[in-house]
Coordinates of C-alpha atoms in Angstrom, one line a residue:
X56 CA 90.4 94.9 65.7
X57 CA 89.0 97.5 68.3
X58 CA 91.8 100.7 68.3
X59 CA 93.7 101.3 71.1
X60 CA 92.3 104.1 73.5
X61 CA 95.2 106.9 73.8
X62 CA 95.1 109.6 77.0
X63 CA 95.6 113.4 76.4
X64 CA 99.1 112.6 75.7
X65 CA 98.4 109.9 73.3
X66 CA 99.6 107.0 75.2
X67 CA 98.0 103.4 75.7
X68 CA 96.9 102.6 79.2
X69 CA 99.4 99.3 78.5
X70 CA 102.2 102.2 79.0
X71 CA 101.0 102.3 83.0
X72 CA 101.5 99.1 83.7
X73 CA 104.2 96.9 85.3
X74 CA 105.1 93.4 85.9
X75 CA 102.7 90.5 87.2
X76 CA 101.5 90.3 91.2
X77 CA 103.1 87.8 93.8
X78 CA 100.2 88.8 96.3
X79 CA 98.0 86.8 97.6
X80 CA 94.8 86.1 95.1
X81 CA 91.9 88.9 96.2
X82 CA 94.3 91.1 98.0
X83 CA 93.0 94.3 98.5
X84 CA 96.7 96.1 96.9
X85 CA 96.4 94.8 93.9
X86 CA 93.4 96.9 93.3
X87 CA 94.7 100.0 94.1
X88 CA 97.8 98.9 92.0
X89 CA 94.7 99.1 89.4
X90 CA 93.6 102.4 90.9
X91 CA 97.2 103.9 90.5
X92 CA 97.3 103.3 86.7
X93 CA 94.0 104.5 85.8
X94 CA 94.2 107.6 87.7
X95 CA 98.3 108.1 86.3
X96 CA 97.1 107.5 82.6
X97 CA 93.9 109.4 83.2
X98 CA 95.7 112.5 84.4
X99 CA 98.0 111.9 81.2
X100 CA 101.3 111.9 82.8
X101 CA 104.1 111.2 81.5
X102 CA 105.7 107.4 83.3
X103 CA 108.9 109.1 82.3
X104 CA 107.6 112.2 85.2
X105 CA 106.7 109.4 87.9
X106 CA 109.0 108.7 90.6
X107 CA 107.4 105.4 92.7
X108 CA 109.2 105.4 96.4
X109 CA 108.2 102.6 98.7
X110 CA 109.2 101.2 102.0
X111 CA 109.0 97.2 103.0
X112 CA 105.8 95.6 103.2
X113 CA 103.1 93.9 101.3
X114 CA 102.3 97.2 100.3
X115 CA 106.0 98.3 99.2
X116 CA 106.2 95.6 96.4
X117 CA 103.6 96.7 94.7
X118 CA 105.2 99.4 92.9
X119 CA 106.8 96.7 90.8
X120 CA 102.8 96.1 89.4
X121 CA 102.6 98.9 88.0
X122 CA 104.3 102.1 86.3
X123 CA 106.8 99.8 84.7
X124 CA 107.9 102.6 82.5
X125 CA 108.9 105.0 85.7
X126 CA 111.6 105.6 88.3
X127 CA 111.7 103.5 91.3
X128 CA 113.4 103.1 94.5
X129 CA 112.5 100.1 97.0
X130 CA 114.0 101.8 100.4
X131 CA 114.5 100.4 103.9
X132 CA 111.9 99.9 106.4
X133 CA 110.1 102.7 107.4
X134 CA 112.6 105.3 105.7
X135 CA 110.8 106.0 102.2
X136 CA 109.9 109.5 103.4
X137 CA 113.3 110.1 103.9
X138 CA 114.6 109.3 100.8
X139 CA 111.9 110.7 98.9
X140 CA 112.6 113.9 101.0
X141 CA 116.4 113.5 99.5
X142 CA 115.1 113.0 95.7
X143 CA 112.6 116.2 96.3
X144 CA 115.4 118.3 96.9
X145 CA 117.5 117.4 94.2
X146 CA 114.5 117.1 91.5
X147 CA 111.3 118.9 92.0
X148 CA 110.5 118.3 88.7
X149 CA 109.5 114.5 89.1
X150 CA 105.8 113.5 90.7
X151 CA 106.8 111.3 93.2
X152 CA 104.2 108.8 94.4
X153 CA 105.0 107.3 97.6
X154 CA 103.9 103.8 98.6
X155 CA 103.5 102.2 102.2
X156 CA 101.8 100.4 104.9
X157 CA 100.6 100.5 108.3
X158 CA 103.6 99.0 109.5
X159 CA 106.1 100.8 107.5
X160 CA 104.1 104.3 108.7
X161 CA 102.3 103.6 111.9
X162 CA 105.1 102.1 113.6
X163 CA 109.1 102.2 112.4
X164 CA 108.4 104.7 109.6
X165 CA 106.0 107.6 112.2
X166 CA 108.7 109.7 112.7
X167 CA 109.3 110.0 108.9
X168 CA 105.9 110.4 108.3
X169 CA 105.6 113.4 110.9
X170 CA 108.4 115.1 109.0
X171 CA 107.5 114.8 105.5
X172 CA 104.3 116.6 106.3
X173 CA 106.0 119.2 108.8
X174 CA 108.0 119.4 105.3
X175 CA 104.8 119.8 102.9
X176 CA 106.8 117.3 100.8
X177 CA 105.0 117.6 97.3
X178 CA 104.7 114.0 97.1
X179 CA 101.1 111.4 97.4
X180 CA 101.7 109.4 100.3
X181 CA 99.1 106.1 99.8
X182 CA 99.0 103.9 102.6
X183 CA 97.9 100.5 101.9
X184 CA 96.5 99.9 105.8
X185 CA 95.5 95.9 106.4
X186 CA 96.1 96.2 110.0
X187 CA 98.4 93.1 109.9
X188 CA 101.6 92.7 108.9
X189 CA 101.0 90.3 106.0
X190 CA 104.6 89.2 105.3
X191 CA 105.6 88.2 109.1
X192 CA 102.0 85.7 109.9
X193 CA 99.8 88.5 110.7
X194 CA 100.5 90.2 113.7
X195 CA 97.9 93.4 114.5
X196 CA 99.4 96.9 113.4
X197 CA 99.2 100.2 114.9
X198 CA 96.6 101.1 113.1
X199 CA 94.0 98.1 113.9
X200 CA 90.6 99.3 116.4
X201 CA 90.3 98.4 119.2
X202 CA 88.0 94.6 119.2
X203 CA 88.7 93.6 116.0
X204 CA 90.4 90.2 115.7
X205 CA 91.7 88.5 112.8
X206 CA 91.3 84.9 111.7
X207 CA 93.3 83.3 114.3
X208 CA 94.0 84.8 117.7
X209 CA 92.8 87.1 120.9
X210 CA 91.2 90.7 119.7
X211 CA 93.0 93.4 120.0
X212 CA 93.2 95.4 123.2
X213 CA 94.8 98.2 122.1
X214 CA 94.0 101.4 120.3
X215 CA 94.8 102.3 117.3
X216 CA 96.7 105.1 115.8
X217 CA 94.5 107.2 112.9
X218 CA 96.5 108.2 110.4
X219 CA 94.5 110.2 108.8
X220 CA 93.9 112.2 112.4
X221 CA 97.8 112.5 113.1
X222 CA 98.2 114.3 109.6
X223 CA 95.2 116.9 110.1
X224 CA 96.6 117.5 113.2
X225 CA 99.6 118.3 112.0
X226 CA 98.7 120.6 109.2
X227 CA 98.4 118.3 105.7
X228 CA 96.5 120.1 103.0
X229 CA 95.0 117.0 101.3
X230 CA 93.9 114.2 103.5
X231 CA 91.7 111.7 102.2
X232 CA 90.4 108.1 103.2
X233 CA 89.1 105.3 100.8
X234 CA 88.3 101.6 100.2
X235 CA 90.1 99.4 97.8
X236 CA 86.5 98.0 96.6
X237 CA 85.5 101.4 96.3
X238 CA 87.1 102.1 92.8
X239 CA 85.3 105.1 91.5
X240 CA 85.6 107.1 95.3
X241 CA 89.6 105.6 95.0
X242 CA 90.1 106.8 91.6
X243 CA 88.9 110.6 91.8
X244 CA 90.9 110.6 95.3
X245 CA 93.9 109.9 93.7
X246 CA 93.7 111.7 90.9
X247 CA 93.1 114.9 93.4
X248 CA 95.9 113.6 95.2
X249 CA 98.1 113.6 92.1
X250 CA 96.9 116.9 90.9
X251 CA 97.3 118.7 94.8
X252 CA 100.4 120.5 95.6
X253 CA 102.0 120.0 98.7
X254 CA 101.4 116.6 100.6
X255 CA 99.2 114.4 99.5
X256 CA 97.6 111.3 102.1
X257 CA 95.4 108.5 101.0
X258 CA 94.6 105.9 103.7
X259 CA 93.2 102.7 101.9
X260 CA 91.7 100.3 103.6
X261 CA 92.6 97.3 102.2
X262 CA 91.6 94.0 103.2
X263 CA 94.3 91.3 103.9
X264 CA 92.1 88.1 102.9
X265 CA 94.7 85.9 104.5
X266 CA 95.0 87.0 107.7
X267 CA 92.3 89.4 108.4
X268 CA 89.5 89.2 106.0
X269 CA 87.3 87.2 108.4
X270 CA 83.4 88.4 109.8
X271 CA 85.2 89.3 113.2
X272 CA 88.1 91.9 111.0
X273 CA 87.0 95.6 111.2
X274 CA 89.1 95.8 107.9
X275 CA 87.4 92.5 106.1
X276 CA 85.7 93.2 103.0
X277 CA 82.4 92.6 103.9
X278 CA 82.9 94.9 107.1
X279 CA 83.6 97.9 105.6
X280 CA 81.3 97.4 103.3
X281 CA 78.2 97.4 105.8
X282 CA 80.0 100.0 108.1
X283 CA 81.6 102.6 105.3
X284 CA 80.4 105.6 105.6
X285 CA 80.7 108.2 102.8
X286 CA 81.4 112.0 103.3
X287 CA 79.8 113.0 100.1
X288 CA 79.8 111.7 96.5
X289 CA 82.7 113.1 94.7
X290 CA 84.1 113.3 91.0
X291 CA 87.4 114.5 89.4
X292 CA 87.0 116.7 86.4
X293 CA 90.5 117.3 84.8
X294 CA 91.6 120.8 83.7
X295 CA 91.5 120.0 80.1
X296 CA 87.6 118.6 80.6
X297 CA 84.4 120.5 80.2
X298 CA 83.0 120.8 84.2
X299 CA 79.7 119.3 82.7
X300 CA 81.4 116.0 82.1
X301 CA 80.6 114.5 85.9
X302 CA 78.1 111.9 87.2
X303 CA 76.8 114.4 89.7
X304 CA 74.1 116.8 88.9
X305 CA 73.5 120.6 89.4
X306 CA 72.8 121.3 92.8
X307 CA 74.1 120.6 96.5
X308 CA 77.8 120.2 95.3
X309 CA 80.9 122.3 95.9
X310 CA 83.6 122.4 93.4
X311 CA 87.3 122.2 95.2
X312 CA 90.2 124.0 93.0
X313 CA 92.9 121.8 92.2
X314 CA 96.7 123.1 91.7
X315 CA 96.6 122.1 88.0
X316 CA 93.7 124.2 87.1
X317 CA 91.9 121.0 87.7
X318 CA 88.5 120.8 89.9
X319 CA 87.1 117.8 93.2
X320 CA 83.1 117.8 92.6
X321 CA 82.3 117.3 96.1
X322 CA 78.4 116.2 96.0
X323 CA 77.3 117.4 99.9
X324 CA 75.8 114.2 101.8
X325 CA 75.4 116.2 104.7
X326 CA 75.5 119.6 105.7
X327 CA 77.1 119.5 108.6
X328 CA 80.6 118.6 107.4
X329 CA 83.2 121.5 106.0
X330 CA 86.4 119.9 104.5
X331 CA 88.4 122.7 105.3
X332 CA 87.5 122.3 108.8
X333 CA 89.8 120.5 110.6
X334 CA 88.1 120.4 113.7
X335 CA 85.1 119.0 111.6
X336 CA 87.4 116.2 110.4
X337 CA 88.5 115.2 113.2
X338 CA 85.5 114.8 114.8
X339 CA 83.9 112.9 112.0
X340 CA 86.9 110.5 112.2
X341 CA 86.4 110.1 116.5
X342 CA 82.5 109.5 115.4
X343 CA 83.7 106.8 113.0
X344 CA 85.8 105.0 115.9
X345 CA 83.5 105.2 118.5
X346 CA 80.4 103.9 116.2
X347 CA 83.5 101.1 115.1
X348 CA 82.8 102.8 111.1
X349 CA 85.0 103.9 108.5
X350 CA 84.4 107.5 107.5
X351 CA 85.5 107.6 103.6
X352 CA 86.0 110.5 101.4
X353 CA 88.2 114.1 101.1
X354 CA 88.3 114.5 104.9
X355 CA 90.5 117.9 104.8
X356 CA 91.7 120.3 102.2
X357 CA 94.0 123.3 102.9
X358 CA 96.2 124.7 100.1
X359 CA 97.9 127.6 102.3
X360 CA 100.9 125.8 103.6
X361 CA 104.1 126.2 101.7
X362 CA 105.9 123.4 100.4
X363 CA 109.5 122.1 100.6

C-alpha cells in the first residue's frame, strides 16, 4: 500500500476535497474545481482558513466540489462581492476565495465587482467565463466576442465586456487570465493569486460543452486551443521551496515577489510585454480581440495599492 502524500502542513490532498459534480460531463469547471484543490493543498493551507463565497451560476455550485472541509456561503445573484466585502470586515483573518461567472460578474453582479476592487478586497476573485449562461438554455453573456456563435442560434452582434480590461483599468494589483485545459499555467496562477495581497482576478476560460463548445464558439475547446496565446511561461515557487525547484531554466525570466515571501517565475516570451505596465496590458488584451485570440498569462501586477 503506496503512503499517503502529506503537504507542508501534513495534510492528505483527500482533506481538499468536496462532494461529487452535477455538471455536465467535460465541463470546463470541474477542472478548475481540480485546479482549486491542488493549488489550496499545494500552498498548505489550512481548509479550516478558507472561506469559499459564490454567486448563482454554473460556476457558483462548484464550491460544493471542493474544500469540503471549509466555510461557505452560496449568496444571491450577482451579490457575492458584497457579502464577501461584509465577512472581510468582520474577519481578515480568513482567505476568502471568491467564485463566479460571467453572468453573475459581467452583467447583475458589475457593479459589485467595480467596488470590491475600488475596495482592494483581499480576496481571489475566479471567474468561470463560458459566455453563456449554462443554467437558463444558453443565452450569450456579456462577456462573449463579437462573431462567435454557439451551437444553436444567430452569432453574436454585440461586444463584449473584458473583464480582465475593466479591472486594470481600475487599478487591481493581480490580474491574470487562463484556460481550464491549461492546468499547469491555471495552477501557478492561482497559487499567485492565493499568495497576493489585495485583490486577486483570474478570468478562466471555460468551455460550456453543451451549449457552446462547438467549431463556430470562440470559447470551445478546440478554439482556444489553436488561438491561445501565451504571455510567457510561468512557475510558482513557494516560500518554503528552494528557487531552483522550477521547470524553467537560468536565463530570460523575471522572478515576481509574492506577499508571502513566495516568488511567480515569469519565463519572458517576448520582450515587448512589462506586467507592471498597464498600458502594455491593455493593449495586448485589444490585440487579442481584434486578432479574435485569447491572450493567457499574469497580464498585470501592482502591489502598491492598499487594501480594505
Amino acid at each position: 500500500m503506496r503512503p499517503v502524500k502529506l503537504n507542508v502542513i501534513d495534510l492528505p490532498k483527500s482533506d481538499y476535497t468536496g462532494g461529487p459534480s452535477s455538471l455536465c460531463p467535460g465541463c470546463g469547471h470541474d477542472q478548475i474545481s481540480g485546479v482549486i484543490i491542488q493549488a489550496c493543498w499545494e500552498n498548505g493551507i489550512d481548509p479550516s482558513r478558507i472561506a469559499k463565497m459564490s454567486g448563482i451560476g454554473c460556476s457558483s455550485k462548484t464550491p460544493a466540489y471542493f474544500l469540503g472541509k471549509s466555510h461557505g456561503f452560496n449568496t444571491v445573484h450577482g451579490r457575492m462581492p458584497s457579502v464577501t466585502t461584509g465577512a472581510n470586515m468582520v474577519n481578515k483573518d480568513l482567505v476568502y476565495l471568491g467564485v463566479s461567472g460571467d453572468g453573475d460578474s459581467a452583467s447583475i453582479g458589475i457593479g459589485q465587482f467595480i467596488h470590491a476592487i475600488r475596495r482592494n478586497l483581499n480576496m481571489v476573485y475566479i471567474i468561470e467565463n463560458n459566455g453563456v449562461y449554462g443554467l437558463t438554455k444558453g443565452q450569450y453573456s456579456a462577456t462573449v466576442q463579437k462573431g462567435s456563435k454557439k451551437r444553436k442560434g444567430a452569432p453574436n452582434e454585440q461586444p463584449p465586456i473584458d473583464m480582465c480590461k475593466l479591472a486594470i483599468n481600475l487599478g487591481c494589483g493581480f490580474v491574470a487570465r487562463s484556460f481550464s485545459g491549461a492546468k499547469k499555467q491555471l495552477t501557478a496562477l492561482m497559487k499567485a493569486a492565493l499568495s497576493h495581497r489585495g485583490m486577486a482576478v483570474i478570468d478562466v476560460i471555460s468551455p460550456c460543452v453543451t451549449f457552446a463548445n462547438n467549431d463556430e464558439s470562440y470559447s470551445s475547446y478546440g478554439y482556444v486551443k489553436d488561438h491561445g496565446e501565451e504571455l510567457h511561461g510561468i512557475d510558482y515557487i513557494h516560500h518554503f521551496q528552494p528557487l531552483n525547484e522550477v521547470d524553467i531554466p537560468e536565463g530570460g525570466y523575471e522572478d515576481v515577489q509574492l506577499f508571502d515571501g513566495s516568488v511567480l517565475r515569469l519565463e519572458t516570451l517576448s520582450s515587448e510585454y512589462d506586467h507592471t505596465n498597464p498600458t502594455a496590458a491593455i493593449a495586448a488584451l485589444h490585440n487579442a480581440e481584434v486578432d479574435k485570440k485569447h491572450v493567457t498569462g499574469l497580464l498585470h501586477h501592482n502591489t502598491e495599492m492598499p487594501t480594505a
